[in-house]
Short mmCIF file of C-alpha atoms and ligand atoms in Angstrom, two decimals:
data_model
loop_
_atom_site.label_atom_id
_atom_site.label_comp_id
_atom_site.label_asym_id
_atom_site.label_seq_id
_atom_site.Cartn_x
_atom_site.Cartn_y
_atom_site.Cartn_z
CA MET A 1 -84.58 26.00 126.54
CA ASP A 2 -81.83 24.73 124.25
CA LEU A 3 -81.77 25.28 120.47
CA ILE A 4 -82.97 21.80 119.51
CA ALA A 5 -85.92 21.96 121.90
CA ARG A 6 -86.93 25.38 120.52
CA LEU A 7 -86.66 24.14 116.93
CA ARG A 8 -88.77 21.09 117.80
CA GLU A 9 -91.39 23.39 119.22
CA VAL A 10 -91.86 25.21 115.91
CA VAL A 11 -91.37 22.43 113.34
CA GLY A 12 -92.39 19.36 115.35
CA ALA A 13 -90.15 16.74 116.97
CA ASP A 14 -90.06 14.45 113.91
CA SER A 15 -88.80 17.28 111.68
CA VAL A 16 -85.66 17.90 113.75
CA LYS A 17 -83.24 14.97 113.53
CA VAL A 18 -80.07 14.68 115.58
CA GLY A 19 -77.28 12.13 116.09
CA ASP A 20 -77.81 8.78 114.40
CA ASP A 21 -81.20 9.89 113.07
CA VAL A 22 -79.49 12.21 110.57
CA PRO A 23 -79.16 10.19 107.35
CA ARG A 24 -75.59 9.90 105.98
CA ARG A 25 -76.71 11.42 102.69
CA ASN A 26 -77.12 14.77 104.46
CA TRP A 27 -73.44 14.78 105.44
CA GLN A 28 -72.21 15.74 101.97
CA ASP A 29 -73.06 16.70 98.40
CA GLU A 30 -71.52 15.48 95.13
CA ALA A 31 -68.31 17.53 95.43
CA GLY A 32 -66.34 14.58 96.81
CA LEU A 33 -65.28 16.35 100.04
CA PRO A 34 -65.09 14.37 103.31
CA PRO A 35 -68.55 14.02 104.92
CA VAL A 36 -69.43 16.13 108.00
CA ALA A 37 -72.38 15.44 110.33
CA PRO A 38 -74.59 18.50 110.91
CA VAL A 39 -75.52 19.30 114.53
CA ALA A 40 -79.14 18.76 113.49
CA LEU A 41 -81.17 18.22 110.34
CA LEU A 42 -84.34 20.30 109.89
CA VAL A 43 -86.98 19.06 107.46
CA PRO A 44 -89.81 21.61 107.70
CA ARG A 45 -93.15 20.69 106.07
CA THR A 46 -94.23 24.22 105.27
CA VAL A 47 -92.62 27.52 104.34
CA GLU A 48 -93.97 29.01 107.56
CA GLU A 49 -92.26 26.30 109.64
CA LEU A 50 -89.03 26.90 107.74
CA ALA A 51 -89.28 30.63 108.41
CA ALA A 52 -89.94 30.11 112.12
CA ALA A 53 -86.94 27.76 112.40
CA LEU A 54 -84.69 30.24 110.63
CA ALA A 55 -85.84 33.06 112.92
CA ILE A 56 -84.73 30.99 115.92
CA CYS A 57 -81.33 30.23 114.38
CA HIS A 58 -80.92 33.91 113.52
CA ALA A 59 -81.74 35.04 117.05
CA VAL A 60 -78.95 32.90 118.52
CA GLY A 61 -76.49 33.24 115.60
CA GLN A 62 -76.68 29.54 114.72
CA PRO A 63 -75.10 28.86 111.29
CA VAL A 64 -77.32 26.98 108.82
CA VAL A 65 -76.61 25.24 105.52
CA THR A 66 -79.47 24.79 103.07
CA GLN A 67 -79.75 21.44 101.30
CA GLY A 68 -81.77 20.67 98.17
CA GLY A 69 -81.09 17.50 96.18
CA LEU A 70 -77.40 17.42 97.27
CA THR A 71 -76.16 17.03 93.70
CA GLY A 72 -74.06 20.22 93.86
CA LEU A 73 -70.47 19.92 92.67
CA ALA A 74 -68.97 22.89 94.56
CA GLY A 75 -69.29 21.69 98.17
CA GLY A 76 -71.90 24.35 99.03
CA ALA A 77 -74.50 22.01 100.55
CA ARG A 78 -72.07 19.94 102.62
CA PRO A 79 -72.36 20.95 106.29
CA ALA A 80 -69.40 22.69 107.92
CA GLU A 81 -68.57 21.81 111.53
CA GLY A 82 -71.25 23.15 113.88
CA GLU A 83 -73.89 23.87 111.23
CA VAL A 84 -77.56 22.94 111.25
CA ALA A 85 -78.66 21.48 107.90
CA LEU A 86 -81.98 22.76 106.54
CA SER A 87 -83.44 20.43 103.92
CA THR A 88 -86.20 21.31 101.46
CA GLU A 89 -87.04 17.63 100.92
CA LYS A 90 -90.59 18.00 102.28
CA LEU A 91 -91.34 21.21 100.42
CA VAL A 92 -92.36 19.34 97.31
CA GLY A 93 -95.03 19.83 94.68
CA VAL A 94 -96.07 21.59 91.51
CA GLU A 95 -98.70 23.98 92.82
CA GLU A 96 -99.94 25.49 89.59
CA ILE A 97 -99.57 25.37 85.83
CA ASP A 98 -101.11 28.44 84.23
CA PRO A 99 -101.70 27.66 80.54
CA SER A 100 -102.56 31.27 79.65
CA ALA A 101 -99.42 32.70 81.19
CA GLY A 102 -97.34 29.63 80.25
CA THR A 103 -95.97 29.40 83.79
CA LEU A 104 -95.41 26.74 86.41
CA THR A 105 -95.23 27.40 90.15
CA ALA A 106 -93.52 24.85 92.40
CA LEU A 107 -92.18 24.45 95.91
CA ALA A 108 -88.39 24.60 96.10
CA GLY A 109 -87.77 20.96 97.00
CA THR A 110 -89.52 19.64 93.88
CA PRO A 111 -87.13 17.54 91.77
CA LEU A 112 -86.41 19.05 88.36
CA GLU A 113 -87.61 15.91 86.57
CA VAL A 114 -91.03 16.15 88.26
CA ILE A 115 -91.30 19.71 86.96
CA GLN A 116 -90.24 18.67 83.45
CA LYS A 117 -92.88 15.92 83.36
CA ALA A 118 -95.63 18.16 84.72
CA ALA A 119 -94.79 20.80 82.10
CA GLU A 120 -94.83 18.19 79.30
CA ALA A 121 -98.16 16.73 80.47
CA ALA A 122 -99.60 20.23 80.09
CA GLY A 123 -98.15 20.63 76.59
CA PHE A 124 -95.16 22.78 77.57
CA MET A 125 -91.44 22.34 77.93
CA CYS A 126 -89.30 23.30 80.91
CA GLY A 127 -86.25 25.20 79.65
CA ILE A 128 -83.93 23.79 82.34
CA ASP A 129 -82.32 20.35 81.90
CA LEU A 130 -79.22 18.76 83.42
CA GLY A 131 -77.83 15.30 84.03
CA ALA A 132 -78.85 15.37 87.71
CA ARG A 133 -82.51 16.03 86.79
CA GLY A 134 -83.83 13.06 88.80
CA SER A 135 -82.27 14.21 92.09
CA CYS A 136 -81.62 17.96 91.93
CA THR A 137 -84.35 20.35 93.09
CA ILE A 138 -85.70 23.47 91.46
CA GLY A 139 -84.62 25.45 94.56
CA GLY A 140 -81.07 24.15 94.11
CA ASN A 141 -81.20 24.98 90.40
CA VAL A 142 -82.21 28.54 91.25
CA ALA A 143 -79.64 28.85 94.05
CA THR A 144 -76.85 27.75 91.69
CA ASN A 145 -78.28 29.37 88.54
CA ALA A 146 -77.81 25.95 86.94
CA GLY A 147 -76.89 25.66 83.28
CA GLY A 148 -77.02 22.30 81.56
CA ASN A 149 -77.99 20.93 78.18
CA GLN A 150 -80.38 23.54 76.76
CA VAL A 151 -78.73 26.84 77.64
CA MET A 152 -78.21 27.74 73.99
CA ARG A 153 -81.91 28.05 73.36
CA TYR A 154 -83.45 28.71 76.77
CA GLY A 155 -80.62 30.32 78.73
CA MET A 156 -79.45 29.44 82.23
CA THR A 157 -81.94 29.02 85.08
CA ARG A 158 -82.01 32.81 85.57
CA ARG A 159 -83.69 33.34 82.19
CA ASN A 160 -86.44 30.85 83.05
CA VAL A 161 -87.46 32.36 86.39
CA LEU A 162 -90.28 34.92 86.57
CA GLY A 163 -90.98 34.92 90.28
CA LEU A 164 -89.64 33.72 93.62
CA GLU A 165 -90.50 33.36 97.25
CA VAL A 166 -87.55 33.41 99.64
CA VAL A 167 -87.06 33.30 103.38
CA LEU A 168 -84.46 35.76 104.60
CA ALA A 169 -81.88 34.96 107.27
CA ASP A 170 -84.09 36.44 110.03
CA GLY A 171 -87.11 34.36 109.00
CA GLN A 172 -88.97 37.03 107.00
CA ILE A 173 -90.86 35.63 104.00
CA VAL A 174 -90.52 37.78 100.87
CA ARG A 175 -92.75 36.91 97.94
CA SER A 176 -92.99 37.97 94.32
CA LEU A 177 -94.73 35.10 92.54
CA ASN A 178 -94.80 37.21 89.40
CA LYS A 179 -96.11 35.51 86.23
CA MET A 180 -95.80 38.42 83.84
CA MET A 181 -93.03 38.78 81.28
CA LYS A 182 -92.77 42.49 82.05
CA ASN A 183 -92.70 43.98 85.54
CA ASN A 184 -90.33 46.89 85.98
CA ALA A 185 -91.73 48.12 89.28
CA GLY A 186 -88.52 48.87 91.12
CA TYR A 187 -85.55 46.56 91.62
CA ASP A 188 -86.02 42.98 90.47
CA TRP A 189 -84.74 41.62 93.79
CA THR A 190 -85.51 38.05 92.72
CA GLN A 191 -82.51 38.08 90.38
CA LEU A 192 -80.20 38.70 93.33
CA PHE A 193 -81.08 35.34 94.84
CA ILE A 194 -80.55 33.40 91.61
CA GLY A 195 -77.00 32.06 91.70
CA SER A 196 -76.39 33.29 95.26
CA GLU A 197 -75.78 29.67 96.36
CA GLY A 198 -77.89 29.94 99.49
CA THR A 199 -75.82 32.76 100.97
CA LEU A 200 -78.56 35.44 100.84
CA GLY A 201 -81.76 33.53 101.66
CA VAL A 202 -83.60 30.24 101.28
CA VAL A 203 -85.61 29.87 98.08
CA THR A 204 -88.99 28.32 98.90
CA ARG A 205 -91.15 28.80 95.77
CA VAL A 206 -90.31 29.33 92.12
CA VAL A 207 -92.37 30.56 89.15
CA LEU A 208 -90.93 29.33 85.85
CA ALA A 209 -91.70 30.59 82.36
CA LEU A 210 -92.45 27.54 80.20
CA HIS A 211 -91.81 27.09 76.48
CA PRO A 212 -93.77 25.48 73.65
CA LEU A 213 -93.21 21.71 73.57
CA PRO A 214 -91.15 20.83 70.48
CA ARG A 215 -92.67 18.24 68.16
CA GLY A 216 -89.46 16.22 68.30
CA ILE A 217 -85.74 16.47 68.68
CA LEU A 218 -83.19 15.71 65.99
CA SER A 219 -79.71 14.81 67.23
CA ALA A 220 -76.59 14.42 65.14
CA LEU A 221 -72.90 13.85 65.73
CA LEU A 222 -70.32 15.87 63.81
CA ALA A 223 -66.57 15.36 63.68
CA VAL A 224 -64.16 18.15 62.75
CA ASN A 225 -60.40 18.45 62.50
CA ASP A 226 -59.88 21.46 64.74
CA THR A 227 -61.65 23.55 67.37
CA GLU A 228 -61.99 26.57 65.07
CA SER A 229 -63.92 24.46 62.53
CA GLY A 230 -66.25 23.43 65.35
CA ILE A 231 -66.95 27.07 66.19
CA ARG A 232 -67.51 27.89 62.49
CA ALA A 233 -69.98 24.97 62.30
CA LEU A 234 -71.80 26.41 65.31
CA ARG A 235 -72.22 29.81 63.65
CA ARG A 236 -73.35 28.28 60.35
CA LEU A 237 -75.92 26.00 62.02
CA GLU A 238 -77.28 28.91 64.02
CA GLN A 239 -77.97 30.77 60.79
CA THR A 240 -79.63 27.85 59.05
CA ILE A 241 -81.84 26.63 61.91
CA PRO A 242 -84.45 29.34 62.43
CA ALA A 243 -85.57 28.40 65.94
CA GLY A 244 -81.96 28.10 67.12
CA LEU A 245 -80.08 25.03 68.26
CA LEU A 246 -80.98 23.28 71.48
CA THR A 247 -77.60 21.73 72.19
CA PHE A 248 -74.04 21.93 70.93
CA GLU A 249 -71.97 19.63 73.13
CA ALA A 250 -68.28 19.21 72.42
CA MET A 251 -66.07 16.21 73.13
CA TRP A 252 -62.38 16.55 72.34
CA HIS A 253 -60.67 13.41 71.04
CA GLU A 254 -59.26 12.22 74.39
CA PHE A 255 -62.83 12.11 75.73
CA TYR A 256 -64.22 10.35 72.65
CA GLU A 257 -61.52 7.70 72.80
CA ILE A 258 -62.27 6.85 76.45
CA ALA A 259 -66.05 6.81 75.81
CA THR A 260 -65.74 4.46 72.84
CA GLY A 261 -62.75 2.48 74.21
CA THR A 262 -62.85 2.07 78.01
CA PHE A 263 -66.64 2.44 78.22
CA ARG A 264 -67.42 0.66 74.91
CA VAL A 265 -70.08 3.15 73.80
CA ILE A 266 -70.71 2.48 70.11
CA ALA A 267 -68.61 4.89 68.02
CA PRO A 268 -70.95 6.36 65.41
CA LEU A 269 -67.98 8.07 63.71
CA GLU A 270 -64.41 6.85 63.30
CA ARG A 271 -61.85 7.90 65.88
CA GLY A 272 -58.89 10.12 65.06
CA ARG A 273 -60.56 13.51 64.56
CA GLU A 274 -59.85 16.42 66.91
CA LEU A 275 -63.37 17.26 68.03
CA TYR A 276 -66.78 15.52 68.10
CA ILE A 277 -69.92 17.58 68.51
CA LEU A 278 -73.35 16.43 69.58
CA VAL A 279 -75.87 18.78 68.02
CA ALA A 280 -79.56 18.80 68.83
CA ASP A 281 -82.28 20.74 67.13
CA ALA A 282 -85.71 20.63 68.66
CA VAL A 283 -87.79 20.54 65.49
CA VAL A 284 -87.58 17.27 63.58
CA ALA A 285 -88.58 13.95 65.10
CA GLN A 286 -86.11 11.06 65.37
CA SER A 287 -86.15 7.70 67.14
CA SER A 288 -85.42 8.10 70.81
CA ARG A 289 -83.12 5.04 70.65
CA GLU A 290 -80.83 6.72 68.14
CA ARG A 291 -80.78 9.84 70.26
CA ALA A 292 -80.00 7.88 73.43
CA GLY A 293 -77.09 6.20 71.63
CA LEU A 294 -75.50 9.54 70.84
CA TRP A 295 -76.08 10.87 74.35
CA ALA A 296 -74.44 7.73 75.81
CA LEU A 297 -71.15 9.11 74.49
CA ARG A 298 -71.53 12.35 76.40
CA GLU A 299 -72.88 10.70 79.53
CA SER A 300 -69.95 8.28 79.76
CA VAL A 301 -68.38 10.94 81.98
CA TYR A 302 -70.63 9.84 84.86
CA ASP A 303 -68.66 6.54 84.99
CA TYR A 304 -65.24 8.15 85.47
CA LYS A 305 -65.18 7.97 89.26
CA ARG A 306 -66.08 4.28 89.26
CA GLU A 307 -63.52 3.45 86.57
CA PHE A 308 -60.61 5.76 87.41
CA GLY A 309 -61.14 6.68 91.10
CA PRO A 310 -61.20 10.30 92.30
CA THR A 311 -60.93 12.90 89.56
CA VAL A 312 -60.38 16.65 89.67
CA GLY A 313 -63.30 18.20 87.80
CA PHE A 314 -63.67 21.68 86.35
CA ASP A 315 -66.41 23.79 84.84
CA ILE A 316 -64.52 26.73 83.46
CA SER A 317 -65.53 29.17 80.77
CA ILE A 318 -63.16 30.35 78.08
CA PRO A 319 -63.94 33.04 75.48
CA LEU A 320 -64.71 31.18 72.24
CA ASP A 321 -61.93 32.89 70.28
CA ARG A 322 -59.40 31.50 72.82
CA MET A 323 -60.91 28.01 73.09
CA ALA A 324 -58.44 26.35 70.68
CA ASP A 325 -55.53 28.00 72.57
CA ALA A 326 -56.91 26.70 75.86
CA ILE A 327 -57.20 23.10 74.64
CA ALA A 328 -53.71 23.26 73.13
CA ALA A 329 -52.28 24.70 76.36
CA TYR A 330 -53.91 22.05 78.59
CA ARG A 331 -52.81 19.30 76.22
CA VAL A 332 -49.20 20.30 76.84
CA ALA A 333 -49.27 21.60 80.42
CA ILE A 334 -51.22 18.82 82.17
CA PRO A 335 -49.05 15.86 81.07
CA ALA A 336 -45.91 17.95 81.64
CA ALA A 337 -46.86 18.84 85.22
CA PHE A 338 -48.51 15.52 86.09
CA PRO A 339 -46.82 12.70 84.18
CA GLY A 340 -49.16 9.78 83.52
CA ALA A 341 -52.29 11.84 84.32
CA LEU A 342 -55.44 11.10 82.39
CA TRP A 343 -57.31 14.18 81.21
CA VAL A 344 -60.24 14.93 78.95
CA ALA A 345 -62.15 18.01 77.80
CA PHE A 346 -65.81 18.19 76.82
CA GLY A 347 -68.81 20.38 77.46
CA HIS A 348 -71.18 23.07 76.36
CA LEU A 349 -69.02 24.64 73.65
CA ALA A 350 -71.66 27.07 72.40
CA ASP A 351 -71.90 28.54 75.92
CA SER A 352 -68.06 28.99 76.14
CA ASN A 353 -68.28 26.40 78.94
CA ILE A 354 -65.98 23.41 78.99
CA HIS A 355 -65.52 20.74 81.60
CA LEU A 356 -62.15 19.12 82.24
CA GLN A 357 -61.70 15.89 84.14
CA VAL A 358 -58.15 15.26 85.30
CA VAL A 359 -56.93 12.13 87.07
CA PRO A 360 -53.42 12.81 88.44
CA ARG A 361 -51.51 9.68 89.39
CA PRO A 362 -51.37 9.27 92.27
CA TRP A 363 -54.41 11.34 93.28
CA THR A 364 -53.73 13.12 96.59
CA PRO A 365 -55.30 16.27 98.07
CA GLU A 366 -52.03 18.07 97.24
CA THR A 367 -51.92 16.95 93.60
CA ALA A 368 -55.61 17.84 93.28
CA LYS A 369 -54.85 21.38 94.51
CA ALA A 370 -51.89 21.65 92.14
CA VAL A 371 -54.16 20.64 89.23
CA ASP A 372 -56.65 23.32 90.37
CA ARG A 373 -53.96 25.98 90.32
CA LEU A 374 -52.74 25.01 86.86
CA VAL A 375 -56.19 24.84 85.28
CA TYR A 376 -57.50 28.05 86.86
CA SER A 377 -54.40 30.13 86.14
CA GLU A 378 -54.52 29.09 82.48
CA ALA A 379 -58.28 29.77 82.23
CA THR A 380 -57.96 33.24 83.74
CA ARG A 381 -54.85 34.03 81.65
CA LEU A 382 -57.08 33.50 78.61
CA GLY A 383 -59.82 35.76 80.01
CA GLY A 384 -62.09 32.94 81.25
CA SER A 385 -63.92 32.24 84.51
CA VAL A 386 -63.28 29.69 87.28
CA SER A 387 -66.96 28.71 87.31
CA ALA A 388 -69.24 28.65 84.29
CA GLU A 389 -72.22 26.97 85.95
CA HIS A 390 -71.55 24.87 89.08
CA GLY A 391 -70.86 27.85 91.33
CA ILE A 392 -68.14 28.66 93.86
CA GLY A 393 -69.33 26.83 97.00
CA THR A 394 -66.40 26.05 99.25
CA LEU A 395 -64.29 24.28 96.62
CA LYS A 396 -63.60 27.28 94.42
CA ARG A 397 -63.61 29.99 97.06
CA PRO A 398 -59.81 30.37 97.03
CA TYR A 399 -59.98 31.10 93.30
CA LEU A 400 -62.89 33.56 93.15
CA ALA A 401 -60.55 36.55 93.12
CA LEU A 402 -58.96 35.25 89.91
CA THR A 403 -62.23 35.98 88.12
CA ARG A 404 -63.71 38.92 90.09
CA THR A 405 -62.12 42.32 90.77
CA PRO A 406 -61.75 43.81 94.29
CA PRO A 407 -64.66 46.28 93.73
CA GLU A 408 -66.88 43.38 92.59
CA LEU A 409 -65.94 41.35 95.68
CA ALA A 410 -66.60 44.38 97.90
CA LEU A 411 -70.05 44.81 96.33
CA MET A 412 -70.86 41.14 96.95
CA ALA A 413 -69.75 41.51 100.58
CA THR A 414 -72.00 44.59 100.97
CA VAL A 415 -75.02 42.67 99.69
CA LYS A 416 -74.25 39.72 101.98
CA GLN A 417 -73.84 42.02 104.99
CA ALA A 418 -77.16 43.77 104.25
CA LEU A 419 -79.18 40.56 103.91
CA ASP A 420 -77.45 38.31 106.41
CA PRO A 421 -75.59 40.52 108.91
CA LYS A 422 -74.86 37.63 111.29
CA ALA A 423 -73.62 35.48 108.38
CA ILE A 424 -75.70 32.49 109.46
CA LEU A 425 -76.61 31.34 105.92
CA ASN A 426 -74.08 29.10 104.12
CA ARG A 427 -71.19 30.73 105.96
CA GLY A 428 -67.86 30.34 104.17
CA ARG A 429 -69.45 29.61 100.80
CA VAL A 430 -68.72 31.90 97.84
CA LEU A 431 -67.19 34.79 99.87
C1 LIG B 501 -74.68 13.96 87.30
C2 LIG B 501 -74.65 15.45 87.51
C3 LIG B 501 -74.80 16.31 86.41
C4 LIG B 501 -74.80 17.69 86.61
N1 LIG B 501 -74.93 18.50 85.52
C5 LIG B 501 -74.96 19.84 85.70
C6 LIG B 501 -75.11 20.71 84.57
O1 LIG B 501 -75.15 20.28 83.43
N2 LIG B 501 -75.18 22.04 84.81
C7 LIG B 501 -75.12 22.56 86.08
O2 LIG B 501 -75.21 23.79 86.25
N3 LIG B 501 -74.95 21.76 87.16
C8 LIG B 501 -74.87 20.43 87.00
N4 LIG B 501 -74.70 19.61 88.09
C9 LIG B 501 -74.57 20.21 89.43
C10 LIG B 501 -75.89 20.25 90.26
O3 LIG B 501 -76.80 19.28 89.82
C11 LIG B 501 -76.56 21.63 90.17
O4 LIG B 501 -75.72 22.57 90.80
C12 LIG B 501 -77.95 21.69 90.80
O5 LIG B 501 -78.55 22.93 90.46
C13 LIG B 501 -77.93 21.56 92.33
O6 LIG B 501 -79.26 21.35 92.79
P1 LIG B 501 -79.52 20.58 94.18
O7 LIG B 501 -80.98 20.66 94.47
O8 LIG B 501 -78.93 19.23 94.15
O9 LIG B 501 -78.74 21.53 95.18
P2 LIG B 501 -77.76 21.15 96.39
O10 LIG B 501 -76.61 20.35 95.91
O11 LIG B 501 -78.53 20.60 97.52
O12 LIG B 501 -77.24 22.62 96.78
C14 LIG B 501 -76.44 23.37 95.89
C15 LIG B 501 -76.25 24.78 96.49
O13 LIG B 501 -77.51 25.47 96.52
C16 LIG B 501 -77.91 25.75 97.85
N5 LIG B 501 -79.36 25.49 97.91
C17 LIG B 501 -80.01 24.33 97.60
N6 LIG B 501 -81.35 24.51 97.70
C18 LIG B 501 -81.54 25.80 98.06
C19 LIG B 501 -82.69 26.60 98.34
N7 LIG B 501 -83.92 26.10 98.23
N8 LIG B 501 -82.51 27.90 98.69
C20 LIG B 501 -81.26 28.42 98.80
N9 LIG B 501 -80.13 27.71 98.59
C21 LIG B 501 -80.27 26.42 98.21
C22 LIG B 501 -77.08 24.86 98.74
O14 LIG B 501 -76.86 25.44 100.01
C23 LIG B 501 -75.78 24.76 97.95
O15 LIG B 501 -74.99 25.89 98.16
C24 LIG B 501 -74.65 18.22 87.92
C25 LIG B 501 -74.48 17.35 89.02
C26 LIG B 501 -74.48 15.98 88.82
C27 LIG B 501 -74.31 15.09 90.02
#
């Protein structure tokens, strides 16, 4: 019996799509790489079906790519030639909210926004929030260890996860739906899967630690004359706000000018300063319209592709004491290497994480690669990382060794070999 027939036997004929029945959306993620049709799309309805399908793929060495909400920016969920795509789109639902433990348990394909709303309805707050909240899934957030807008107070996804259920490459289901804050019984294997970008197993259930729901959120915009003043403001605010800041989002002046010029977002503060910072503190109430107005500045970045065509995007981290040097270096090096290029810097300054968007003119795959090389070599020269939060996927694989040492890479390869010896899961991603 051929592979497709065997898969249909375990997950049902309507859960294995081939040819024209595979929707175009499953051909790519948000990384902007050319779309590739998978040999088949699996949409199992239960974890057991998913496990059975994976066992079959493992037995014959069939490579599989896992797909959540397909909002990833590193090319990890886009199929490679010859891969079966395994979607979690039917593994959806918040299964439990435990008010005593302050936890929420959900299936991996549940959209983040559904989880946020369920937590709020129960009087809690989900610590994870990002711009793709309506489409990304909690399984994808775990697989990428997503960061986002609230990392300052609640940490990255890793810090919000108490328990996991995963399916290993050979179809074994491993479960630790732990709801306790403390559980030091042996290795915490769940942490290994967080941020592994689907290369070690498929996440199927997640237990999240929830947080008290803030009474309101106060947002403010600051403008300062240099990056160092921005970092000093961060440290001062941290000392004066007892519960800690929720957000500290930076927009350097090039970004602010495009937001308030090209995109006509109302400028709450005059232009001409070096750095604008969107600060949010989850204690004092404020009108949601005012808050939305300030966030419109930051979210103007989602219109870049439509306005300027393809961009080269980055999510690098830079040690905070080198941040001003990094901005100064990019401000000189990018226009010098790519005359006429548009570039902006913005991002989660308090987390040492900045995003750059560069539009070389003309944009070609070669110029895009040259921009990559320039940005990554500068970031690593300053002691930073090639990925702060979006992950390595396929896009950043050539640059991983700039950030990780040979012994670290060897350790990662050992873990991969132990858990997925036939390398069927997300082959060619990360390592
Ligand atoms: C508008 C926008 C804003 C964004 N903002 C942020 C941000 O602020 N911070 C941030 O960190 N990211 C951000 N992202 C990137 C993206 O949303 C995150 O990486 C998100 O966590 C991906 O979730 P997903 O369900 O869409 O995963 P997908 O894109 O489907 O997959 C991403 C990776 O995870 C793997 N994967 C997915 N589901 C599973 C699973 N159940 N088990 C194992 N592996 C799996 C895939 O194989 C792939 O390698 C943004 C993206 C967009 C489009």
